[in-house]
Steps between C-alpha positions, in 0.01 A plus 500: 500500500808717461702612797578868530697709744496450875185637670535851636664645190385853419282581201388828345158496335494767230138607449508847343188715478582556134422169331741580217785469751381147580461405133830656387708546816774762496834321560625803693233454766633156592872570448576523873308176571686318224835635627417397858369158394150574632228285342203696366161416352310722256120526513245746368206581279520682166154587376324161462810284543635364828869412537691295756870440452765451432645413836858618452780315677795732429782327318290189434185608314411773252452854628321808366812581296484159333133555412574843356792373290287214362228745399748734331644208301150395393394856415763774457224763538422374852695772689318779310160339558574454869602866540172607338293269722681608817459865405125453451470312830680779691250760377193322631372399838542141604274293278211311648505124472253219546476412870458128428811495282699698758389258772601198291843653431551587867400149607728325251791732581451443874488122450821507294673727753402278793609189312840659438536612861417143608797375298328390178544631145155617387378480141589866447872423534648598162145527362227755459133414548242712319121495503273726299138588552236379451618136505774526765681200349855505642779443247867445580783651299860402582736792560851405396831666591651719231868441420576875484336590831737597781294293748709199386209253526572379145845385614360257759566141386187325376500243781503779762236717333140489613304269268247673276 
């Protein structure tokens, strides 16, 4: 059991109607939270995939900017693809999603949020959990700080960083 912040700390749960914003969060959306040191947890559904995490602890764990920089390093075409996907998503009504999947995502996100608010570090801290239909098998992917991200999480000494 890992100890987290003192109970009563604030938390923003980011659950956008557009599932693409949960899958590939826009760093600009969370910039004020990162600057203010406000923890935030991403959750959402993109088509047949449910997502919970990462729980971002500004200055200590990876943020949306870290995730975006990692993807750009892995695939230089990522920014162009993301612009195309976001453009297509803006032109259509909010996509329907499976009610069972949405319920599972909401339940897991709520459990992680309550755990954090109770002073624990939930499994979504510095990690993303994904489950796809039809199997709904949850898989964890670590989300690591990027050295070039202005959030400065990559500069936290290893012994102070949240274990992954």
